Coordinates of C-alpha atoms and ligand atoms in Angstrom, one line a residue:
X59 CA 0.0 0.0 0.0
X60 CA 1.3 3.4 -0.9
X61 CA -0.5 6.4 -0.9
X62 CA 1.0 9.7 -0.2
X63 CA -1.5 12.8 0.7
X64 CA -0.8 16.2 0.0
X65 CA -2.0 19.3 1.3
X66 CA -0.8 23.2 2.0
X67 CA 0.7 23.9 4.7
X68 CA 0.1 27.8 5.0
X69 CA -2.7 30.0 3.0
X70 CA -2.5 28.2 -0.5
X71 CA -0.4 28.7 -3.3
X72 CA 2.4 26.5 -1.6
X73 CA 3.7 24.8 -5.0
X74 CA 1.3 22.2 -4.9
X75 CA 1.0 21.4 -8.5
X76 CA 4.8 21.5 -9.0
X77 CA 5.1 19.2 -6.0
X78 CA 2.1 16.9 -7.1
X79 CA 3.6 17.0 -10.7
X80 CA 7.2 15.8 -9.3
X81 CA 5.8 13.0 -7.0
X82 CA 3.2 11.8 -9.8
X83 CA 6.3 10.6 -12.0
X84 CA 6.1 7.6 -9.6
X85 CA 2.4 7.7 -9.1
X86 CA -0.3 5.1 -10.9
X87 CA -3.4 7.8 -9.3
X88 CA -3.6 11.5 -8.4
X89 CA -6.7 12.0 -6.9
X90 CA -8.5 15.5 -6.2
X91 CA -10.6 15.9 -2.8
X92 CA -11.7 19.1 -2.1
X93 CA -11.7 23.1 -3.3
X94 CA -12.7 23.5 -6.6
X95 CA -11.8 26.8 -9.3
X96 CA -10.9 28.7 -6.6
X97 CA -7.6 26.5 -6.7
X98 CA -4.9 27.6 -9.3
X99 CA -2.0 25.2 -9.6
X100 CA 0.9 25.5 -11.7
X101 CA 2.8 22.9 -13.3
X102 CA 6.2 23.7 -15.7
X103 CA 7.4 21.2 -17.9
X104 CA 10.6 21.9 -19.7
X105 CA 9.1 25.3 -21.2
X106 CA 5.6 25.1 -21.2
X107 CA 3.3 26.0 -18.1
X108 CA -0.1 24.9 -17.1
X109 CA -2.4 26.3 -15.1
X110 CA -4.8 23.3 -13.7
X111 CA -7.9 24.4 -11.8
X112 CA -10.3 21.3 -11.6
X113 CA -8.3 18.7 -13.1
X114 CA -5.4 16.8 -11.1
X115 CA -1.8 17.5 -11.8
X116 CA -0.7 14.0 -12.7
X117 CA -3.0 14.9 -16.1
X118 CA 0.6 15.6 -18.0
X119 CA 2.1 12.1 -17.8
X120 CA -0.9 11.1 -19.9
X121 CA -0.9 7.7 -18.9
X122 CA -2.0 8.2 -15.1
X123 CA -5.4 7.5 -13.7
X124 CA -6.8 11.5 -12.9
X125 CA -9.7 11.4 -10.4
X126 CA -12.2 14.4 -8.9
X127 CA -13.4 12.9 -5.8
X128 CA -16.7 13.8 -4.6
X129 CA -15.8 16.4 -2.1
X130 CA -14.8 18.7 -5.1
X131 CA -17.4 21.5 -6.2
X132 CA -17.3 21.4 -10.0
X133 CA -17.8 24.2 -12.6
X134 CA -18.7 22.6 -15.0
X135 CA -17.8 25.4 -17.9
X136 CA -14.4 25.5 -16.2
X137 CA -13.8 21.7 -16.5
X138 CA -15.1 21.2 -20.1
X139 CA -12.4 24.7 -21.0
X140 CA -9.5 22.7 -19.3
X141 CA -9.9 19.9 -20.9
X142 CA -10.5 21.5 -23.8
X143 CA -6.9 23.7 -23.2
X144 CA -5.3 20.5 -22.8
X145 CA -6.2 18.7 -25.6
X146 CA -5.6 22.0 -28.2
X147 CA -2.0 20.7 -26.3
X148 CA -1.4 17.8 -27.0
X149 CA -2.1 16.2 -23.2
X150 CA -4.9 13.0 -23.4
X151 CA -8.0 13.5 -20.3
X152 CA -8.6 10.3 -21.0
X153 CA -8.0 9.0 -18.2
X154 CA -9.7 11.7 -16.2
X155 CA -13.0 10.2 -14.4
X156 CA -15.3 12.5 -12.2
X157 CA -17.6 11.1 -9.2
X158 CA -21.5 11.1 -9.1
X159 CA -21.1 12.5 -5.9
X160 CA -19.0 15.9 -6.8
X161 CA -21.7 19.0 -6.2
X162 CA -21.9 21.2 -8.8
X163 CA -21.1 25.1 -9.7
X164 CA -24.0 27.0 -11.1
X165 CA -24.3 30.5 -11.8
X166 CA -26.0 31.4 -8.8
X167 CA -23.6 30.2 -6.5
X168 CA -21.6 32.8 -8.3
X169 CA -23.5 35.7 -8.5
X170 CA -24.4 35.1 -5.0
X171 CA -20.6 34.9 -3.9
X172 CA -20.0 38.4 -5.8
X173 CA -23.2 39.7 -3.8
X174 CA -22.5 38.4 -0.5
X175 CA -18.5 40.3 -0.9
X176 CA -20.3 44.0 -2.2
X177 CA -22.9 43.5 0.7
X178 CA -19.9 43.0 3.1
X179 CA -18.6 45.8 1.8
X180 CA -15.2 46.3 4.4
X181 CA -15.3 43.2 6.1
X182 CA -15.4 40.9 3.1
X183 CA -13.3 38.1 2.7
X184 CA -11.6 38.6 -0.6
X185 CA -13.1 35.4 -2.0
X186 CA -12.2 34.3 -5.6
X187 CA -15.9 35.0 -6.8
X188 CA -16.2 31.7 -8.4
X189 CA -19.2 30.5 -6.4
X190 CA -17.3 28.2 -4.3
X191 CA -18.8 29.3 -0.6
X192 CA -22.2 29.3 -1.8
X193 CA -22.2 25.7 -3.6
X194 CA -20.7 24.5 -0.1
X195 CA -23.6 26.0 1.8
X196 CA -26.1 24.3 -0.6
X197 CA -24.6 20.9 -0.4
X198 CA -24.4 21.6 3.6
X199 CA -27.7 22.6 3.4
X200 CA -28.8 20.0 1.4
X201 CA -30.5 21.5 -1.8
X202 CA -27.3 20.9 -3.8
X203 CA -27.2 19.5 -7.3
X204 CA -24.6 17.1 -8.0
X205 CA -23.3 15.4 -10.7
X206 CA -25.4 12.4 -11.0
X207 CA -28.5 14.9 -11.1
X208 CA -26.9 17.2 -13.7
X209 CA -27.3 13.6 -15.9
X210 CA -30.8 12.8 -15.0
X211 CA -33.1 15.5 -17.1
X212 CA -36.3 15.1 -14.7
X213 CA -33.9 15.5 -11.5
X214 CA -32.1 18.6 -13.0
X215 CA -34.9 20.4 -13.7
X216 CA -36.8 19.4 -10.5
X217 CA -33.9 20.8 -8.3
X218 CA -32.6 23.4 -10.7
X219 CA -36.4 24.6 -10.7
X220 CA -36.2 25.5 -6.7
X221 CA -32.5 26.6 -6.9
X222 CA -33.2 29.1 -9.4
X223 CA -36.7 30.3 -7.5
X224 CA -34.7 30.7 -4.0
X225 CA -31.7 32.3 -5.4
X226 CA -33.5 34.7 -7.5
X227 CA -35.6 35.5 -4.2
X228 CA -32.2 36.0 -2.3
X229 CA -30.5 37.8 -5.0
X230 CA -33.6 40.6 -5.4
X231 CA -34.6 40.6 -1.7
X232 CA -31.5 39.9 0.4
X233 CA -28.8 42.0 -1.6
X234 CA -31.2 43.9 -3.2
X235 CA -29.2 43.1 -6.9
X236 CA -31.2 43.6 -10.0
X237 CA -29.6 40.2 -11.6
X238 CA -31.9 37.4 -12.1
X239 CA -31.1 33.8 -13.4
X240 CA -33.1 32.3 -16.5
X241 CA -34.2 28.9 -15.2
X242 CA -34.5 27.6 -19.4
X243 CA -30.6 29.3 -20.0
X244 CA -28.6 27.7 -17.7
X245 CA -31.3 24.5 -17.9
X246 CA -29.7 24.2 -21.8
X247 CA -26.6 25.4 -21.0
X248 CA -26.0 22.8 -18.1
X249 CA -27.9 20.1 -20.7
X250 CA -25.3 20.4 -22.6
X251 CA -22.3 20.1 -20.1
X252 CA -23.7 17.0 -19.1
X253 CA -23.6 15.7 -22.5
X254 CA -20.3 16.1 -22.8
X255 CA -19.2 15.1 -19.1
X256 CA -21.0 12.0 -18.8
X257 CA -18.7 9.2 -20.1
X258 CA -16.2 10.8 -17.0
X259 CA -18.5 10.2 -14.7
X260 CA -17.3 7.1 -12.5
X261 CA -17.5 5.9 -9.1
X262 CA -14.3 7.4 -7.3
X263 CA -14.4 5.8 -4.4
X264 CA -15.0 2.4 -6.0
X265 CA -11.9 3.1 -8.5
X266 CA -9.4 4.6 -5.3
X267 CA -10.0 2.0 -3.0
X268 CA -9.3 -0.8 -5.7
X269 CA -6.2 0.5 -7.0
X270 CA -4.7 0.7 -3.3
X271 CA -5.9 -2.9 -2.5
X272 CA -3.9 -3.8 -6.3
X273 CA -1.0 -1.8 -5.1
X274 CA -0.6 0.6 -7.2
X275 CA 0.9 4.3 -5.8
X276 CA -2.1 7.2 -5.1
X277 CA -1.1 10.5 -4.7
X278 CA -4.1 13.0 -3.0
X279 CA -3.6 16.5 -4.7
X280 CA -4.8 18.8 -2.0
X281 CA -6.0 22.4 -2.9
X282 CA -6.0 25.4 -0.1
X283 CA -3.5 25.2 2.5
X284 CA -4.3 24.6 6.6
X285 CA -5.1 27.9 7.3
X286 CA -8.0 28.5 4.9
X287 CA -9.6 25.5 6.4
X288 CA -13.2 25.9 7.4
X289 CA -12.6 24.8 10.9
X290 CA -9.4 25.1 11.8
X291 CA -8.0 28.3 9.5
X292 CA -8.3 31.9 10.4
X293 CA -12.2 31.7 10.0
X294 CA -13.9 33.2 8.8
X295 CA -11.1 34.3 6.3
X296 CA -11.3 30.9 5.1
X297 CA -12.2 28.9 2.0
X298 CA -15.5 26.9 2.6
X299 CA -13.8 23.5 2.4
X300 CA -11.6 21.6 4.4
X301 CA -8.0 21.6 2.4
X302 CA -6.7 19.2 5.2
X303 CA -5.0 15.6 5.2
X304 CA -8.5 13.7 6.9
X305 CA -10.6 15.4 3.9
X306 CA -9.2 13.1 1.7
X307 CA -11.0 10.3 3.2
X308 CA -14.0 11.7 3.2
X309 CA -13.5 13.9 -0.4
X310 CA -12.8 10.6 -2.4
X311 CA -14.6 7.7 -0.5
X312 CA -11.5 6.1 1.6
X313 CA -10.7 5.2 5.1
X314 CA -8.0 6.7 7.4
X315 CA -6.2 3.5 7.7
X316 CA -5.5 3.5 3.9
X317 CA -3.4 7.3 4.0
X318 CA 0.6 5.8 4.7
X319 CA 2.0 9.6 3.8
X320 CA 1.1 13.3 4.7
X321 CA 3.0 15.6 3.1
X322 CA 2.9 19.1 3.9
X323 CA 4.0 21.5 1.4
X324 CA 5.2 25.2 2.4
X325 CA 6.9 27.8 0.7
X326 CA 10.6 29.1 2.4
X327 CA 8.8 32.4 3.3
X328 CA 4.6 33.2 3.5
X329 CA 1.8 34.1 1.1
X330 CA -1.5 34.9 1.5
X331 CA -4.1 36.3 -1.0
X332 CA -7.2 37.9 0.4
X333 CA -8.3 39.5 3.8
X334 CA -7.7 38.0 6.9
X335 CA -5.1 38.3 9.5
X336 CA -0.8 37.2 9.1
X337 CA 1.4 38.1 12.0
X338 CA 4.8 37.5 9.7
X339 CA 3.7 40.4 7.1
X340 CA 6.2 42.5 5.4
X341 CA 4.8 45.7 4.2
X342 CA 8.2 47.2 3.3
X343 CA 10.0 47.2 0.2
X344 CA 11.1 43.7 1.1
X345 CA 7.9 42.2 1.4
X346 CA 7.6 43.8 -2.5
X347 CA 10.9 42.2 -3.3
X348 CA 9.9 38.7 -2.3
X349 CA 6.6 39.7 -4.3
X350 CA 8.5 40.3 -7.5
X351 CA 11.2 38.0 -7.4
X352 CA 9.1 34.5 -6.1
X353 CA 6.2 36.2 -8.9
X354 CA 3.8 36.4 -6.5
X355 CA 0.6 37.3 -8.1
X356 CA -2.4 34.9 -7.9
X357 CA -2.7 32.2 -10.3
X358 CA -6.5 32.4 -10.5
X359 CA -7.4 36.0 -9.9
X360 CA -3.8 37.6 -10.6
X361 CA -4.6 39.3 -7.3
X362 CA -1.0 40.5 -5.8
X363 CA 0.0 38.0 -2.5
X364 CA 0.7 39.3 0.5
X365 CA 4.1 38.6 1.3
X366 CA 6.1 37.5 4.8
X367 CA 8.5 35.4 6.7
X368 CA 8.2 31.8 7.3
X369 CA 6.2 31.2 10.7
X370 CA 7.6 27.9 12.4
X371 CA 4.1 28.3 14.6
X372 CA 2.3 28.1 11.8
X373 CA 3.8 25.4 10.4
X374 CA 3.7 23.2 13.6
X375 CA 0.1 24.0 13.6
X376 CA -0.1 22.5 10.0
X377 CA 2.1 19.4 11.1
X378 CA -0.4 18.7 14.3
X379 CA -3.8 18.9 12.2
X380 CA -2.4 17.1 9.2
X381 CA -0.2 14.3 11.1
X382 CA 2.7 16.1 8.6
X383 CA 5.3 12.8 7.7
X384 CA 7.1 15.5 6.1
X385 CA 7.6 19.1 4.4
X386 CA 8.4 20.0 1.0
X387 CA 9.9 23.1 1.2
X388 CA 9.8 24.9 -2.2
X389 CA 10.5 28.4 -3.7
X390 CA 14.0 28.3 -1.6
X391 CA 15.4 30.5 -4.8
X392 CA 13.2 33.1 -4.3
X393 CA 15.0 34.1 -0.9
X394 CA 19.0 34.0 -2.5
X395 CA 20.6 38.0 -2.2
X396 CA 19.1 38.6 1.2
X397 CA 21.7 39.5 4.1
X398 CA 19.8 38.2 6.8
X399 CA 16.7 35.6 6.6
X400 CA 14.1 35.6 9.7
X401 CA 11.8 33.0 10.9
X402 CA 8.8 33.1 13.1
X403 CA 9.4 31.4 16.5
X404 CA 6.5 32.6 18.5
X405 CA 3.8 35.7 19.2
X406 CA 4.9 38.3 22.0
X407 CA 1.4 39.4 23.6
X408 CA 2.7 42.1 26.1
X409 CA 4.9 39.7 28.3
X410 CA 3.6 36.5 27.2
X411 CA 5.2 34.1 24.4
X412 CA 2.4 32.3 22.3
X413 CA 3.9 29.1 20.3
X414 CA 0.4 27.7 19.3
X415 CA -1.6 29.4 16.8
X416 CA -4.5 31.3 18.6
X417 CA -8.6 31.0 17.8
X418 CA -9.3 34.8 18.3
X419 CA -8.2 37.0 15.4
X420 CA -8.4 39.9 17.7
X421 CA -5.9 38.4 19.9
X422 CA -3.8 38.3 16.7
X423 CA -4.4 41.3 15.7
X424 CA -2.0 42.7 18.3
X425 CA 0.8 39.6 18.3
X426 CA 4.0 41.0 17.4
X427 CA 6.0 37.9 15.8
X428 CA 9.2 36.8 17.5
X429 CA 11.8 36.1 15.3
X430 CA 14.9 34.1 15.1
X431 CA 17.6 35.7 12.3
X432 CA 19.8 33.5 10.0
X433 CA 22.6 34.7 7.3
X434 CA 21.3 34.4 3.9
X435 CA 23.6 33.4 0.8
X436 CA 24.2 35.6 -2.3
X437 CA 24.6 33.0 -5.3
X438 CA 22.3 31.8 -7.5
X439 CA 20.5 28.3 -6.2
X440 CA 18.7 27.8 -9.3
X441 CA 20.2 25.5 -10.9
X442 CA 21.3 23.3 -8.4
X443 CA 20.4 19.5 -8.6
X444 CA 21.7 18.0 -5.2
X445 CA 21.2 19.6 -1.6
X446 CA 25.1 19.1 -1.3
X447 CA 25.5 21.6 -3.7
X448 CA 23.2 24.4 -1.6
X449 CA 25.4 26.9 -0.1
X450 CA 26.3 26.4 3.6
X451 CA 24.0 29.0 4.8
X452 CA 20.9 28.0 2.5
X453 CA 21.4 24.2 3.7
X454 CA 21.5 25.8 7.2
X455 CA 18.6 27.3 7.0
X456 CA 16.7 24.9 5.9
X457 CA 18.0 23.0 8.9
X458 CA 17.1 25.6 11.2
X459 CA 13.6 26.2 9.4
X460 CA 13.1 21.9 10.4
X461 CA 14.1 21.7 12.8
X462 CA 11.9 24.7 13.8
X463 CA 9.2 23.1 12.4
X464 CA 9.6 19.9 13.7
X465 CA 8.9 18.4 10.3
X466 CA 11.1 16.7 8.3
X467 CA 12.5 18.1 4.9
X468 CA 11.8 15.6 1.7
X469 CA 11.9 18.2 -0.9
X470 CA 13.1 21.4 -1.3
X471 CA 12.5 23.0 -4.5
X472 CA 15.1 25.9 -6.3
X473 CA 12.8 26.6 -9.5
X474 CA 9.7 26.1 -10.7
X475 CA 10.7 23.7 -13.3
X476 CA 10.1 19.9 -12.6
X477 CA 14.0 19.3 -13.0
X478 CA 14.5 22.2 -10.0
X479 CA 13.7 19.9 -7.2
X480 CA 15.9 18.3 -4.7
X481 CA 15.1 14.8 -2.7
X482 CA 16.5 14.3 0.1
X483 CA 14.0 11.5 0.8
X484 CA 12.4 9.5 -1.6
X485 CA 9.0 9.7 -0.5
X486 CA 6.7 6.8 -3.0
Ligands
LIG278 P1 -0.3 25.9 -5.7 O1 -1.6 26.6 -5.8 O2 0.1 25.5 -4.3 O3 -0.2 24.8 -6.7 O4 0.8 27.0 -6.1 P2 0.6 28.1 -7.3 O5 0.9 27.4 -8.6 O6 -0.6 28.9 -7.2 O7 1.8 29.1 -7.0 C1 3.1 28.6 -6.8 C2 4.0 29.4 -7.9 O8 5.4 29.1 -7.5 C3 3.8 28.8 -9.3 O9 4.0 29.9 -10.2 C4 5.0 27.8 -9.4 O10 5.4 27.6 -10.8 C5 6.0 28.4 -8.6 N1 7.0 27.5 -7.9 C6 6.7 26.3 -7.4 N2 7.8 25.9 -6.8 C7 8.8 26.8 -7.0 C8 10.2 26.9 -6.6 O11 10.7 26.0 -5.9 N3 10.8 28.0 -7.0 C9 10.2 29.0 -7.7 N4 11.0 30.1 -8.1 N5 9.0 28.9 -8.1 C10 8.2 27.8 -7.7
LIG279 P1 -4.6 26.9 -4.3 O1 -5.1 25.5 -4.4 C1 -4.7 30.8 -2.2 C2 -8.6 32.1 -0.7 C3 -9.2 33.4 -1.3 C4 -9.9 33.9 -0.2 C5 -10.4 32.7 0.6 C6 -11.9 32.3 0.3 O2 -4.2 27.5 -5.6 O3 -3.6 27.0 -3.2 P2 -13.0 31.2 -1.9 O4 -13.1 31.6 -3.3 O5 -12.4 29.8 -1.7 O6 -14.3 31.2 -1.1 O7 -12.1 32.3 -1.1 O8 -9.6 31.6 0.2 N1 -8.2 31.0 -1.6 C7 -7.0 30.7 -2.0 N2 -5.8 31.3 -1.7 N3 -4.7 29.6 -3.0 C8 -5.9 29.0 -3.2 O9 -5.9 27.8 -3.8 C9 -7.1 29.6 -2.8 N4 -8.4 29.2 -2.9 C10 -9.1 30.1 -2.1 O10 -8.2 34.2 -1.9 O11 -9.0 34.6 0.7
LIG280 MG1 -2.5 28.3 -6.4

């Protein structure tokens, strides 16, 4: 039995993809579990980069098994476009299957996200506005649609019927918006998604669990990171999933004692997109530096990241709520040609030292982050291939930064290429 699962470690945008794509040269399976659009992973291959949303990363080897387990919230427009993008490029979805059980996106989970942030006004999240909140609350609520309805006519239209009745109540009375949905539009339009989607459509769990009890290597592709997580992020400045190691059990149909590997995978430094609290923000010129250099500008809304040190409390959080086996440590180049390097040891509240991340966002709200200070190195780290090779300092810091963690370092990655990765434990 191997399976590997892996999930951010900090606010999202960690590398997954890149990390997914490295591991899945030894995978059979890379399975999807939770998020949906909101997700933005990017994947370089030699000179070509992809930009997956829905659709696993292991999708460029061609050959691999691609599965969107049920706890994934599916746009359907957005799926059909990927695929489509892939295949004007050469890369098979053949082997992509979808579960029954996977809710899906309609346009009035999106107008309703956009309303909900204007009606908010200062205190909204800074949500991607692709409807992923509201198609979370109708599946919690229970008057979701999922994929096995969007193939049966009579239940579409029976539950796309009340959808459209409710939401257009909400969207006129609630937030007073003069937007209205067509109940016949988006009846055809989603008609003829389901056309197209339906020889995907496959029983996920049934396909996962069989390939582990055969064997063969499955790699969980989680989206988010830790602290967006719906019950244990900086709520409510959180996605309205779970991007956390247990979700995928429950996101693709599997049992806990099938997971063998958590991997948690965290950027050198910090980045979060969106509102919501970060004790280790720069908002100097250095913190605009980092932003430049590691290209940090979102990969689904090209909103700017906010930029900061690496915060070891945050990442011990992420080990104790994922059971973290290991980290993979990634945009390490971004951080060459800085003097001095800082990491996050701990919160000062007035006299007191908090070393576990706090509940109340007003408590954080006046932490000042303790900070340990390491010398940085000035070459080029790029195009190293062996973590021999790293200069003394940026070998030493990666030390410190496990140490630290109290994770240990598998991968650490110097480029966003799939060639720019070093192993320093084979993880499959
Ligand atoms: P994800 O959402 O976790 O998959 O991460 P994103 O793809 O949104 O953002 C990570 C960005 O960093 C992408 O542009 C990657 O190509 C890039 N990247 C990943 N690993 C490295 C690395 O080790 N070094 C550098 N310079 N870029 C990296
Ligand atoms: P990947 O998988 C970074 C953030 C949004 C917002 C909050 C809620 O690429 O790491 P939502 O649209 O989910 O309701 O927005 O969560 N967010 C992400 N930030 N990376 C992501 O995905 C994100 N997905 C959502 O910016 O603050
Ligand atoms: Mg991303």
């Amino acid at each position: 039995m191997s399976t590997i699962v892996l999930i951010g470690a900090q606010w999202g945008d960690e590398g997954k993809g890149k990390v997914t794509d490295f591991l899945a040269q030894q995978a059979d399976m890379v399975v999807r579990y939770q998020g949906g659009n909101n997700a933005g992973h990017t994947v370089v291959v030699d000179d070509r980069v992809f930009k997956l949303h829905l659709i696993p990363s292991g999708i460029l080897y061609g050959q691999k098994q691609c599965l969107i387990g049920n706890g994934v919230v599916i746009d359907p427009a957005v799926l059909l476009e990927e695929m489509d993008n892939l295949d004007k490029q050469g890369v098979s979805t053949n082997h992509l299957r979808i579960s029954p059980r996977a809710h899906v996106i309609f346009p009035y989970h999106k107008s309703i996200d956009q309303a909900e942030e204007e009606y908010k006004g200062n205190s909204k999240i800074g949500t991607t506005n692709r409807g992923i909140g509201p198609a979370y609350a109708d599946k919690a609520s229970r008057v979701g649609i999922r994929m096995v309805d969007l193939l049966d006519q009579e239940e579409l239209e029976e539950k796309l019927r009340y959808a459209v009745e409710i939401k257009n109540k909400m969207l006129a009375g609630v937030y007073e918006s003069t937007e209205r949905i067509d109940y016949g539009q988006v009846l055809e339009e989603y008609t003829g998604y389901a056309k197209r989607l339906e020889k995907y459509v496959a029983d996920v769990s049934v396909l996962v669990n069989e390939a582990i009890d055969q064997g063969q290597k499955v790699l969980f592709e989680g989206a988010q990171g830790t602290l967006l997580d719906l019950d244990h992020g900086t709520y409510p400045y959180v996605t309205s999933s779970h991007p956390i190691a247990a979700t995928a059990c429950t996101g693709a149909g599997l049992g806990p004692t099938k997971i063998n590997k958590v991997v948690g995978v965290a950027k050198a430094y910090i980045t979060r997109v969106g509102e919501g609290p970060f004790p280790t923000e720069l908002h100097d010129d250095l913190g605009s530096l980092i932003r430049e250099r590691g290209h940090e500008f979102g990969t689904t809304t090209g909103r700017p990241r906010r930029c900061g040190w690496y915060d070891a409390v945050i990442a011990r959080y992420a080990a104790r709520i994922n059971g973290l086996s290991y980290l993979a440590v990634t945009k390490l180049d971004v951080l060459s040609g800085l003097d001095t390097l800082k990491i996050c040891v701990g919160y000062r509240d007035n006299d007191e030292i908090i070393t576990e991340f706090p509940a109340s966002l007003k408590k954080m709200a006046n932490y000042e982050p303790v900070y340990k200070e390491f010398p940085g190195w000035q070459e080029d780290i790029s195009g190293v291939t062996d973590f021999s090779q790293l200069p003394p300092n940026a070998r030493d810091y990666i030390k410190h930064l496990e140490e630290l963690s109290r994770v240990p370092v598998a991968i650490v990655g110097v480029g966003p290429g799939r060639k720019q990765t070093l192993v320093l434990k084979e993880l499959f």
